[in-house]
Short mmCIF file of C-alpha atoms and ligand atoms in Angstrom, two decimals:
data_model
loop_
_atom_site.label_atom_id
_atom_site.label_comp_id
_atom_site.label_asym_id
_atom_site.label_seq_id
_atom_site.Cartn_x
_atom_site.Cartn_y
_atom_site.Cartn_z
CA MET A 1 7.72 2.56 -44.47
CA SER A 2 8.15 1.49 -40.75
CA ARG A 3 7.22 -1.14 -38.15
CA GLU A 4 6.60 -0.59 -34.59
CA THR A 5 5.99 -3.46 -32.05
CA LEU A 6 4.00 -2.67 -28.82
CA ARG A 7 3.00 -5.16 -25.81
CA VAL A 8 -0.43 -5.63 -24.96
CA GLU A 9 -2.27 -7.33 -22.09
CA GLY A 10 -5.97 -8.61 -22.19
CA MET A 11 -5.50 -10.21 -25.43
CA SER A 12 -7.51 -13.60 -25.48
CA CYS A 13 -9.64 -14.62 -28.48
CA GLY A 14 -9.98 -13.73 -32.25
CA HIS A 15 -12.62 -11.38 -31.21
CA CYS A 16 -9.58 -9.22 -29.35
CA VAL A 17 -7.80 -9.34 -32.52
CA GLU A 18 -10.54 -8.29 -34.36
CA THR A 19 -11.08 -5.29 -32.32
CA ILE A 20 -7.79 -4.15 -31.96
CA GLN A 21 -7.13 -4.36 -35.85
CA LYS A 22 -10.43 -2.48 -36.59
CA ALA A 23 -9.33 0.14 -33.95
CA VAL A 24 -5.53 0.97 -34.74
CA GLY A 25 -6.54 0.63 -38.29
CA GLU A 26 -8.20 3.67 -38.30
CA VAL A 27 -5.59 5.72 -37.49
CA PRO A 28 -4.41 7.54 -39.79
CA GLY A 29 -0.65 6.62 -41.13
CA VAL A 30 -1.13 2.61 -40.34
CA ARG A 31 -1.30 0.78 -43.14
CA LYS A 32 -1.43 -2.63 -41.51
CA VAL A 33 -2.00 -4.17 -38.11
CA ASP A 34 -0.53 -8.07 -36.79
CA VAL A 35 -1.83 -9.33 -33.37
CA ASP A 36 0.12 -12.14 -32.26
CA LEU A 37 -1.78 -13.45 -29.33
CA GLU A 38 0.74 -15.82 -28.00
CA LYS A 39 3.24 -13.28 -27.50
CA LYS A 40 0.80 -10.58 -26.67
CA GLU A 41 2.11 -8.20 -29.39
CA VAL A 42 0.78 -5.75 -31.71
CA SER A 43 2.52 -4.67 -34.41
CA VAL A 44 2.06 -1.77 -36.74
CA GLU A 45 3.25 -1.28 -40.63
CA LEU A 46 3.42 2.55 -40.88
CA GLU A 47 3.58 4.71 -43.78
CA GLU A 48 6.76 6.77 -44.10
CA GLY A 49 7.55 9.71 -42.37
CA LYS A 50 4.35 8.78 -39.96
CA SER A 51 4.67 7.84 -36.36
CA PRO A 52 0.82 8.01 -34.74
CA LEU A 53 1.91 5.57 -32.06
CA LYS A 54 0.81 8.09 -29.30
CA GLU A 55 -2.39 7.49 -31.20
CA VAL A 56 -2.41 3.81 -31.57
CA THR A 57 -1.66 3.53 -28.01
CA GLU A 58 -4.72 5.30 -26.79
CA LYS A 59 -6.90 3.26 -29.61
CA ILE A 60 -6.06 0.20 -27.93
CA ARG A 61 -6.57 1.62 -24.36
CA GLU A 62 -9.89 2.61 -25.68
CA ALA A 63 -10.72 -0.84 -26.94
CA GLY A 64 -10.53 -2.04 -23.02
CA TYR A 65 -6.41 -3.50 -23.17
CA GLU A 66 -3.64 -2.50 -21.71
CA VAL A 67 -0.34 -1.48 -23.30
CA VAL A 68 2.35 -2.28 -21.58
CA SER A 69 5.00 -1.15 -23.38
CA ALA A 70 5.70 0.44 -26.96
CU1 CU B 1 -11.54 -11.65 -26.74
#
């Protein structure tokens, strides 16, 4: 299991957290999604050997947020 953290702009409330958790949680290989509003970070727990960061980034953008760095 590995963990990756992305910096995301535009998240402001619990609704944003839910939206992102739902969108990113749908990506195959993602086990868990944690959002830190204060740090503007989305961290994902990934299944061993999986690296779906590109898809995670796309999902976040589709949901209307900006991924600043991965
Ligand atoms: Cu919000």
